[in-house]
mmCIF file of C-alpha atoms and ligand atoms in Angstrom:
data_model
loop_
_atom_site.group_PDB
_atom_site.id
_atom_site.type_symbol
_atom_site.label_atom_id
_atom_site.label_comp_id
_atom_site.label_asym_id
_atom_site.label_seq_id
_atom_site.Cartn_x
_atom_site.Cartn_y
_atom_site.Cartn_z
ATOM 1 C CA MET G 297 10.302 11.257 -23.594
ATOM 2 C CA SER G 298 11.059 9.581 -20.674
ATOM 3 C CA ARG G 299 12.114 6.706 -19.829
ATOM 4 C CA GLU G 300 9.730 3.964 -19.105
ATOM 5 C CA ILE G 301 10.494 2.353 -15.939
ATOM 6 C CA VAL G 302 6.899 1.047 -14.962
ATOM 7 C CA LYS G 303 5.357 -0.522 -17.468
ATOM 8 C CA ARG G 304 1.731 -0.041 -17.737
ATOM 9 C CA TYR G 305 -0.557 -3.660 -19.282
ATOM 10 C CA GLN G 306 -2.578 -2.286 -21.693
ATOM 11 C CA GLY G 307 -5.487 -3.991 -20.916
ATOM 12 C CA ASN G 308 -5.535 -1.128 -18.108
ATOM 13 C CA PRO G 309 -8.143 -0.360 -15.938
ATOM 14 C CA ILE G 310 -7.814 -4.112 -14.922
ATOM 15 C CA LEU G 311 -10.427 -3.636 -11.995
ATOM 16 C CA THR G 312 -13.103 -1.099 -12.609
ATOM 17 C CA ALA G 313 -16.789 -0.404 -10.482
ATOM 18 C CA ASP G 314 -18.725 -1.922 -13.475
ATOM 19 C CA ASP G 315 -16.962 -5.050 -12.366
ATOM 20 C CA VAL G 316 -18.281 -5.429 -9.518
ATOM 21 C CA PRO G 317 -21.511 -7.063 -8.921
ATOM 22 C CA TYR G 318 -22.868 -5.202 -5.557
ATOM 23 C CA PRO G 319 -23.037 -1.864 -6.092
ATOM 24 C CA VAL G 320 -19.928 0.421 -5.430
ATOM 25 C CA ALA G 321 -18.764 3.661 -6.930
ATOM 26 C CA THR G 322 -15.298 2.930 -7.211
ATOM 27 C CA VAL G 323 -12.090 0.688 -6.800
ATOM 28 C CA HIS G 324 -9.071 1.425 -6.356
ATOM 29 C CA ASN G 325 -6.221 0.840 -3.050
ATOM 30 C CA ALA G 326 -6.392 -2.973 -3.795
ATOM 31 C CA GLY G 327 -3.239 -4.979 -1.402
ATOM 32 C CA VAL G 328 -2.407 -8.779 -3.471
ATOM 33 C CA ALA G 329 -1.187 -11.689 -2.810
ATOM 34 C CA LYS G 330 -0.092 -14.713 -4.684
ATOM 35 C CA VAL G 331 -1.732 -18.003 -3.208
ATOM 36 C CA ASP G 332 -0.836 -21.436 -4.729
ATOM 37 C CA GLY G 333 -0.438 -20.065 -7.632
ATOM 38 C CA ARG G 334 -3.324 -17.715 -8.210
ATOM 39 C CA TYR G 335 -3.323 -13.800 -7.444
ATOM 40 C CA VAL G 336 -5.572 -12.648 -4.605
ATOM 41 C CA MET G 337 -6.402 -9.158 -4.738
ATOM 42 C CA LEU G 338 -8.616 -7.259 -1.799
ATOM 43 C CA PHE G 339 -9.518 -3.816 -3.368
ATOM 44 C CA ARG G 340 -11.369 -0.586 -1.755
ATOM 45 C CA SER G 341 -14.641 0.759 -2.680
ATOM 46 C CA HIS G 342 -16.761 3.371 -1.889
ATOM 47 C CA ARG G 343 -20.423 3.336 -1.570
ATOM 48 C CA THR G 344 -22.474 5.157 -2.276
ATOM 49 C CA ASN G 345 -22.855 7.061 1.038
ATOM 50 C CA GLY G 346 -18.709 7.454 0.811
ATOM 51 C CA ARG G 347 -17.878 4.963 3.368
ATOM 52 C CA SER G 348 -15.879 1.971 1.715
ATOM 53 C CA ILE G 349 -15.540 -1.208 2.098
ATOM 54 C CA LEU G 350 -13.164 -3.637 0.653
ATOM 55 C CA GLY G 351 -13.927 -6.134 -2.027
ATOM 56 C CA LEU G 352 -12.389 -9.678 -3.509
ATOM 57 C CA ALA G 353 -11.072 -10.499 -6.679
ATOM 58 C CA ASP G 354 -9.651 -13.410 -8.397
ATOM 59 C CA SER G 355 -6.948 -13.932 -11.607
ATOM 60 C CA ASP G 356 -4.623 -16.698 -12.801
ATOM 61 C CA ASP G 357 -2.692 -14.261 -14.086
ATOM 62 C CA GLY G 358 -1.818 -11.327 -12.211
ATOM 63 C CA PHE G 359 -3.821 -9.574 -15.147
ATOM 64 C CA THR G 360 -7.193 -10.354 -15.871
ATOM 65 C CA PHE G 361 -9.444 -10.649 -12.485
ATOM 66 C CA THR G 362 -12.776 -11.692 -11.521
ATOM 67 C CA ALA G 363 -14.921 -10.075 -8.978
ATOM 68 C CA ARG G 364 -16.337 -11.700 -6.268
ATOM 69 C CA PRO G 365 -19.983 -11.857 -5.908
ATOM 70 C CA GLU G 366 -20.317 -10.906 -1.915
ATOM 71 C CA PRO G 367 -17.384 -8.350 -0.268
ATOM 72 C CA PHE G 368 -14.744 -9.832 2.019
ATOM 73 C CA ILE G 369 -14.396 -7.161 4.659
ATOM 74 C CA VAL G 370 -17.392 -4.476 5.534
ATOM 75 C CA PRO G 371 -17.090 -2.656 9.382
ATOM 76 C CA SER G 372 -17.843 -4.978 11.912
ATOM 77 C CA THR G 373 -21.148 -5.166 14.255
ATOM 78 C CA ASP G 374 -18.772 -6.418 17.084
ATOM 79 C CA GLY G 375 -17.574 -4.718 20.192
ATOM 80 C CA VAL G 376 -14.266 -3.106 19.778
ATOM 81 C CA PHE G 377 -13.987 -2.834 15.915
ATOM 82 C CA ALA G 378 -17.523 -1.751 15.846
ATOM 83 C CA GLU G 379 -16.514 1.448 17.703
ATOM 84 C CA TYR G 380 -14.022 1.813 15.264
ATOM 85 C CA GLU G 381 -14.549 0.562 11.472
ATOM 86 C CA ALA G 382 -17.986 2.607 11.870
ATOM 87 C CA PHE G 383 -17.229 5.196 8.783
ATOM 88 C CA GLY G 384 -15.231 2.207 7.438
ATOM 89 C CA VAL G 385 -12.222 -0.030 6.491
ATOM 90 C CA GLU G 386 -10.115 1.158 3.381
ATOM 91 C CA ASP G 387 -6.649 0.899 2.051
ATOM 92 C CA ALA G 388 -5.351 -3.142 2.696
ATOM 93 C CA ARG G 389 -2.372 -4.654 2.287
ATOM 94 C CA ILE G 390 -1.307 -7.731 2.501
ATOM 95 C CA CYS G 391 1.962 -9.384 4.399
ATOM 96 C CA PRO G 392 2.727 -13.570 3.349
ATOM 97 C CA ILE G 393 4.251 -14.871 6.513
ATOM 98 C CA ASP G 394 4.330 -18.095 8.801
ATOM 99 C CA GLY G 395 1.742 -19.996 6.732
ATOM 100 C CA GLU G 396 -0.860 -17.321 6.274
ATOM 101 C CA TYR G 397 -2.059 -13.782 5.415
ATOM 102 C CA LEU G 398 -1.614 -10.833 7.884
ATOM 103 C CA ILE G 399 -4.082 -8.176 6.474
ATOM 104 C CA THR G 400 -3.695 -4.236 8.039
ATOM 105 C CA TYR G 401 -6.332 -1.711 6.507
ATOM 106 C CA SER G 402 -7.163 1.710 8.051
ATOM 107 C CA ALA G 403 -10.557 1.664 9.977
ATOM 108 C CA TYR G 404 -12.004 4.858 10.359
ATOM 109 C CA SER G 405 -14.497 6.577 13.184
ATOM 110 C CA ARG G 406 -15.499 9.302 14.336
ATOM 111 C CA HIS G 407 -12.621 8.481 16.873
ATOM 112 C CA GLY G 408 -10.047 9.198 14.013
ATOM 113 C CA VAL G 409 -8.125 6.404 11.551
ATOM 114 C CA ARG G 410 -6.374 4.075 13.546
ATOM 115 C CA ILE G 411 -5.224 0.638 12.059
ATOM 116 C CA GLY G 412 -6.949 -3.176 11.933
ATOM 117 C CA LEU G 413 -4.868 -6.138 11.687
ATOM 118 C CA ALA G 414 -6.613 -9.529 10.356
ATOM 119 C CA LYS G 415 -5.323 -12.534 8.962
ATOM 120 C CA THR G 416 -7.098 -15.147 6.932
ATOM 121 C CA ARG G 417 -5.231 -18.616 5.302
ATOM 122 C CA ASP G 418 -7.475 -18.994 2.680
ATOM 123 C CA PHE G 419 -9.369 -15.794 1.859
ATOM 124 C CA VAL G 420 -12.264 -17.288 2.230
ATOM 125 C CA THR G 421 -12.670 -16.870 6.716
ATOM 126 C CA LEU G 422 -11.006 -13.956 8.146
ATOM 127 C CA GLU G 423 -9.929 -13.719 12.090
ATOM 128 C CA ARG G 424 -10.105 -9.819 12.936
ATOM 129 C CA VAL G 425 -6.553 -9.810 15.666
ATOM 130 C CA ALA G 426 -6.771 -6.478 16.921
ATOM 131 C CA LEU G 427 -6.475 -2.800 16.112
ATOM 132 C CA ILE G 428 -2.978 -1.649 16.377
ATOM 133 C CA SER G 429 -2.746 1.823 16.412
ATOM 134 C CA PRO G 430 -3.668 4.843 18.277
ATOM 135 C CA ALA G 431 -5.570 7.862 15.682
ATOM 136 C CA ASP G 432 -3.689 8.956 13.411
ATOM 137 C CA MET G 433 -2.015 6.572 11.920
ATOM 138 C CA ARG G 434 -2.997 4.748 7.761
ATOM 139 C CA ASN G 435 -0.520 2.916 5.391
ATOM 140 C CA VAL G 436 0.745 0.547 8.235
ATOM 141 C CA VAL G 437 2.929 -2.760 5.933
ATOM 142 C CA ILE G 438 4.201 -5.682 8.127
ATOM 143 C CA PHE G 439 7.332 -7.106 6.309
ATOM 144 C CA PRO G 440 7.180 -10.782 4.980
ATOM 145 C CA GLN G 441 9.846 -12.106 7.507
ATOM 146 C CA LYS G 442 10.872 -11.548 11.553
ATOM 147 C CA PHE G 443 13.908 -9.812 12.277
ATOM 148 C CA ASP G 444 15.337 -11.286 15.558
ATOM 149 C CA GLY G 445 12.096 -12.881 16.590
ATOM 150 C CA ARG G 446 9.964 -9.792 15.889
ATOM 151 C CA TYR G 447 7.657 -8.313 13.291
ATOM 152 C CA ALA G 448 8.762 -5.442 11.903
ATOM 153 C CA ARG G 449 6.167 -2.669 9.933
ATOM 154 C CA LEU G 450 6.284 -0.004 8.410
ATOM 155 C CA ASP G 451 3.911 3.235 9.581
ATOM 156 C CA ARG G 452 2.797 6.440 9.084
ATOM 157 C CA PRO G 453 2.305 8.749 11.987
ATOM 158 C CA HIS G 454 1.654 12.612 11.306
ATOM 159 C CA SER G 455 2.613 15.573 13.646
ATOM 160 C CA GLU G 456 3.124 19.396 12.773
ATOM 161 C CA ILE G 457 6.428 19.402 13.770
ATOM 162 C CA CYS G 458 7.050 15.868 11.405
ATOM 163 C CA PRO G 459 4.612 15.297 9.075
ATOM 164 C CA TRP G 460 3.565 12.405 7.065
ATOM 165 C CA SER G 461 6.840 10.471 6.982
ATOM 166 C CA ILE G 462 7.825 7.185 7.334
ATOM 167 C CA TRP G 463 8.942 5.066 10.559
ATOM 168 C CA ILE G 464 9.467 1.715 11.669
ATOM 169 C CA SER G 465 8.374 -0.553 14.506
ATOM 170 C CA TYR G 466 8.730 -3.667 16.358
ATOM 171 C CA SER G 467 6.194 -6.532 17.617
ATOM 172 C CA PRO G 468 6.844 -9.628 19.511
ATOM 173 C CA ASP G 469 3.004 -10.977 19.163
ATOM 174 C CA LEU G 470 1.822 -8.028 15.959
ATOM 175 C CA ILE G 471 -0.718 -6.129 18.826
ATOM 176 C CA HIS G 472 1.761 -4.383 20.834
ATOM 177 C CA TRP G 473 4.334 -2.382 18.799
ATOM 178 C CA GLY G 474 7.531 -0.077 19.847
ATOM 179 C CA ASP G 475 11.056 0.491 19.550
ATOM 180 C CA ALA G 476 9.949 3.187 17.371
ATOM 181 C CA ARG G 477 12.295 5.176 15.285
ATOM 182 C CA ILE G 478 11.277 6.878 11.879
ATOM 183 C CA VAL G 479 13.431 6.349 8.377
ATOM 184 C CA MET G 480 12.353 8.289 5.962
ATOM 185 C CA ARG G 481 11.283 12.080 5.862
ATOM 186 C CA PRO G 482 9.629 14.230 2.788
ATOM 187 C CA VAL G 483 11.831 16.627 1.164
ATOM 188 C CA GLN G 484 11.793 19.866 0.575
ATOM 189 C CA TYR G 485 11.065 20.925 -2.996
ATOM 190 C CA HIS G 486 11.187 18.054 -4.396
ATOM 191 C CA TRP G 487 7.489 15.204 -6.210
ATOM 192 C CA ASP G 488 7.292 14.028 -2.400
ATOM 193 C CA GLU G 489 8.077 17.367 -0.131
ATOM 194 C CA MET G 490 4.145 17.075 1.731
ATOM 195 C CA LYS G 491 3.475 13.552 2.576
ATOM 196 C CA ILE G 492 5.264 9.975 2.107
ATOM 197 C CA GLY G 493 3.655 7.154 3.032
ATOM 198 C CA PRO G 494 4.336 2.895 3.569
ATOM 199 C CA GLY G 495 2.656 1.839 -0.075
ATOM 200 C CA ALA G 496 2.980 -1.893 -0.971
ATOM 201 C CA THR G 497 4.569 -4.607 1.565
ATOM 202 C CA PRO G 498 8.109 -4.912 0.991
ATOM 203 C CA PHE G 499 9.626 -8.090 -0.802
ATOM 204 C CA ARG G 500 13.146 -9.391 -0.373
ATOM 205 C CA THR G 501 15.697 -8.722 -2.909
ATOM 206 C CA PRO G 502 19.541 -9.745 -3.096
ATOM 207 C CA ARG G 503 20.344 -6.461 -2.542
ATOM 208 C CA GLY G 504 17.955 -5.507 0.371
ATOM 209 C CA TRP G 505 14.356 -5.176 0.394
ATOM 210 C CA LEU G 506 12.566 -2.946 -2.005
ATOM 211 C CA HIS G 507 9.661 -0.316 -0.555
ATOM 212 C CA ILE G 508 7.306 0.845 -3.332
ATOM 213 C CA TYR G 509 6.194 4.078 -1.443
ATOM 214 C CA HIS G 510 3.840 7.278 -2.694
ATOM 215 C CA GLY G 511 4.943 10.937 -2.414
ATOM 216 C CA VAL G 512 2.506 13.818 -2.487
ATOM 217 C CA PHE G 513 3.382 17.334 -4.512
ATOM 218 C CA PRO G 514 1.149 20.616 -3.258
ATOM 219 C CA THR G 515 -0.168 21.721 -6.504
ATOM 220 C CA MET G 516 -2.452 25.180 -6.993
ATOM 221 C CA ASP G 517 -4.659 22.190 -9.318
ATOM 222 C CA GLY G 518 -4.847 20.414 -6.120
ATOM 223 C CA SER G 519 -2.549 17.408 -4.613
ATOM 224 C CA VAL G 520 -0.472 14.886 -7.023
ATOM 225 C CA TYR G 521 0.177 11.518 -6.064
ATOM 226 C CA ARG G 522 3.235 9.146 -7.218
ATOM 227 C CA LEU G 523 5.042 6.195 -6.354
ATOM 228 C CA GLY G 524 8.874 6.118 -5.360
ATOM 229 C CA VAL G 525 11.186 3.227 -4.508
ATOM 230 C CA ALA G 526 13.673 2.968 -1.034
ATOM 231 C CA LEU G 527 15.727 0.262 -0.376
ATOM 232 C CA HIS G 528 15.894 -1.509 3.263
ATOM 233 C CA ASP G 529 18.587 -3.612 4.656
ATOM 234 C CA LEU G 530 18.040 -7.554 4.412
ATOM 235 C CA SER G 531 19.000 -7.743 8.424
ATOM 236 C CA ASP G 532 18.058 -4.094 9.619
ATOM 237 C CA PRO G 533 15.036 -2.804 7.826
ATOM 238 C CA ALA G 534 15.476 0.285 9.580
ATOM 239 C CA THR G 535 18.976 1.044 8.078
ATOM 240 C CA ILE G 536 18.237 2.553 4.086
ATOM 241 C CA LEU G 537 20.307 1.698 1.848
ATOM 242 C CA GLY G 538 19.277 4.053 -0.428
ATOM 243 C CA VAL G 539 15.945 5.929 -1.972
ATOM 244 C CA SER G 540 15.825 6.994 -5.786
ATOM 245 C CA ASP G 541 15.128 10.532 -5.992
ATOM 246 C CA HIS G 542 12.900 10.273 -8.956
ATOM 247 C CA TRP G 543 9.614 8.858 -8.698
ATOM 248 C CA ILE G 544 8.705 5.678 -10.483
ATOM 249 C CA LEU G 545 5.455 6.539 -11.364
ATOM 250 C CA GLN G 546 2.991 9.802 -12.249
ATOM 251 C CA PRO G 547 -0.455 10.610 -13.240
ATOM 252 C CA GLU G 548 -0.627 9.761 -16.628
ATOM 253 C CA ASP G 549 -3.740 7.576 -18.503
ATOM 254 C CA PRO G 550 -6.904 9.690 -18.244
ATOM 255 C CA TRP G 551 -7.871 7.354 -15.306
ATOM 256 C CA GLU G 552 -5.138 8.735 -14.031
ATOM 257 C CA VAL G 553 -5.637 11.934 -14.094
ATOM 258 C CA THR G 554 -9.117 12.170 -13.130
ATOM 259 C CA GLY G 555 -11.765 9.591 -11.272
ATOM 260 C CA TYR G 556 -12.993 10.322 -7.801
ATOM 261 C CA VAL G 557 -9.515 12.215 -6.661
ATOM 262 C CA HIS G 558 -7.790 13.454 -9.805
ATOM 263 C CA ASN G 559 -3.885 12.676 -10.384
ATOM 264 C CA VAL G 560 -3.452 10.353 -7.750
ATOM 265 C CA VAL G 561 -1.849 6.462 -8.612
ATOM 266 C CA PHE G 562 -1.733 4.869 -4.808
ATOM 267 C CA THR G 563 -0.170 1.655 -4.427
ATOM 268 C CA CYS G 564 -0.902 -0.832 -1.284
ATOM 269 C CA GLY G 565 0.550 -4.254 -3.333
ATOM 270 C CA ALA G 566 3.277 -4.775 -5.623
ATOM 271 C CA ILE G 567 4.294 -9.088 -6.617
ATOM 272 C CA PRO G 568 7.813 -10.215 -7.267
ATOM 273 C CA GLU G 569 8.124 -12.846 -9.574
ATOM 274 C CA ASP G 570 11.013 -15.056 -10.825
ATOM 275 C CA ASP G 571 11.738 -13.399 -14.115
ATOM 276 C CA GLY G 572 13.267 -10.541 -11.799
ATOM 277 C CA THR G 573 9.906 -8.184 -12.567
ATOM 278 C CA VAL G 574 7.443 -7.185 -9.959
ATOM 279 C CA LYS G 575 3.815 -6.651 -11.056
ATOM 280 C CA ILE G 576 2.729 -3.206 -9.066
ATOM 281 C CA TYR G 577 -0.447 -2.794 -8.795
ATOM 282 C CA TRP G 578 -2.224 0.690 -7.933
ATOM 283 C CA GLY G 579 -5.784 2.758 -7.553
ATOM 284 C CA GLY G 580 -6.121 4.927 -10.658
ATOM 285 C CA ALA G 581 -7.446 8.533 -9.448
ATOM 286 C CA ASP G 582 -9.509 6.452 -6.873
ATOM 287 C CA LYS G 583 -11.579 5.664 -8.888
ATOM 288 C CA VAL G 584 -10.053 1.817 -10.695
ATOM 289 C CA MET G 585 -7.345 -0.661 -10.364
ATOM 290 C CA CYS G 586 -4.225 -0.693 -12.911
ATOM 291 C CA VAL G 587 -1.442 -2.982 -12.738
ATOM 292 C CA GLY G 588 2.405 -2.275 -14.643
ATOM 293 C CA THR G 589 5.719 -4.787 -14.882
ATOM 294 C CA ALA G 590 9.146 -3.485 -13.565
ATOM 295 C CA SER G 591 12.476 -4.658 -13.577
ATOM 296 C CA ILE G 592 13.383 -5.196 -10.109
ATOM 297 C CA ASP G 593 16.960 -5.012 -10.972
ATOM 298 C CA GLU G 594 16.690 -1.685 -11.813
ATOM 299 C CA LEU G 595 14.501 -0.294 -9.235
ATOM 300 C CA VAL G 596 17.340 -1.562 -7.067
ATOM 301 C CA ASP G 597 19.101 0.356 -8.559
ATOM 302 C CA LEU G 598 17.385 3.635 -9.316
ATOM 303 C CA CYS G 599 17.715 3.744 -5.251
ATOM 304 C CA ILE G 600 21.217 3.498 -4.715
ATOM 305 C CA LYS G 601 22.812 5.311 -7.870
ATOM 306 C CA ASP G 602 20.564 8.492 -7.938
ATOM 307 C CA ALA G 603 19.817 8.512 -4.448
ATOM 308 C CA ARG G 604 17.300 11.304 -1.979
ATOM 309 C CA PRO G 605 18.609 11.975 1.650
ATOM 310 C CA ALA G 606 15.865 9.216 3.712
ATOM 311 C CA LEU G 607 15.909 11.813 6.429
HETATM 312 C C1 BMA P 1210 -4.907 9.500 0.772
HETATM 313 C C2 BMA P 1210 -5.638 8.288 0.877
HETATM 314 C C3 BMA P 1210 -6.073 7.674 -0.278
HETATM 315 C C4 BMA P 1210 -5.648 8.023 -1.500
HETATM 316 C C5 BMA P 1210 -5.227 9.109 -1.659
HETATM 317 C C6 BMA P 1210 -5.360 10.469 -2.646
HETATM 318 O O1 BMA P 1210 -4.672 10.351 1.824
HETATM 319 O O2 BMA P 1210 -6.840 8.985 1.702
HETATM 320 O O3 BMA P 1210 -6.645 6.500 0.215
HETATM 321 O O4 BMA P 1210 -5.790 6.769 -2.785
HETATM 322 O O5 BMA P 1210 -5.381 10.158 0.021
HETATM 323 O O6 BMA P 1210 -6.856 10.335 -2.720
#
């Protein structure tokens, strides 16, 4: 038996469509934040028209969540956001910075997918800030710290020449982004050979920023989504110190293997704790939410001691 890097919580799945007080078909790919010692989960749900909305659930311990009565982010009916969110909002990431929480989410419309940025202080009121990418871009995570006065984000453009790789870009104001550079590519004939994408909001460790990302492998039976880890330099996040050669989590539990989309574990959130562990949250088969814990030191070691090339 392989050694377990991520210890699955035995009460998985921790949130499903049955726990949500409004009609939804799925609960998955949630961003998570710790707010005054409590956990807030911003989860995606498919409605039965196949389009997605974002709902909130709260927890005292990070394992047992209660969904709120109403969704938190539904496609806007106002101005420019309405135009670009018409097909739904998906896969939110939460970045705690300067006393507020930035929320990046995929906005779908007939024009493609782009990234919306909203912010909140209390997860009660929400302010949409801007659409911060052109089409087609998904999976944007913002670092919870500025570098030389600039925000930094990992993003995931796609082109035929350089498919589905992770890039970094910077912004003075969260709205205008530039100075883009590629930081990681899929590796041929490797578990992440088809696509990689930013996963959870990176978090600080003494040895670097730890980023849990997703990687996709194509098979005759469809694609398999797994999770991996990369370590970015503390003062220069464009520099990757190492990427683990091995995945840290793959679909194994029945609700990860079978669901809305089979064979998917997909993360949008991880919470580092004071005891040296991190709670990793992932969607199982695009249908339910799961959680597990891992040792932060062990994840950092994986990045450094047995690394695959970043580029
Ligand atoms: C990706 C995104 C994710 C989803 C995954 C597996 O392209 O759509 O939201 O979890 O596929 O279906």
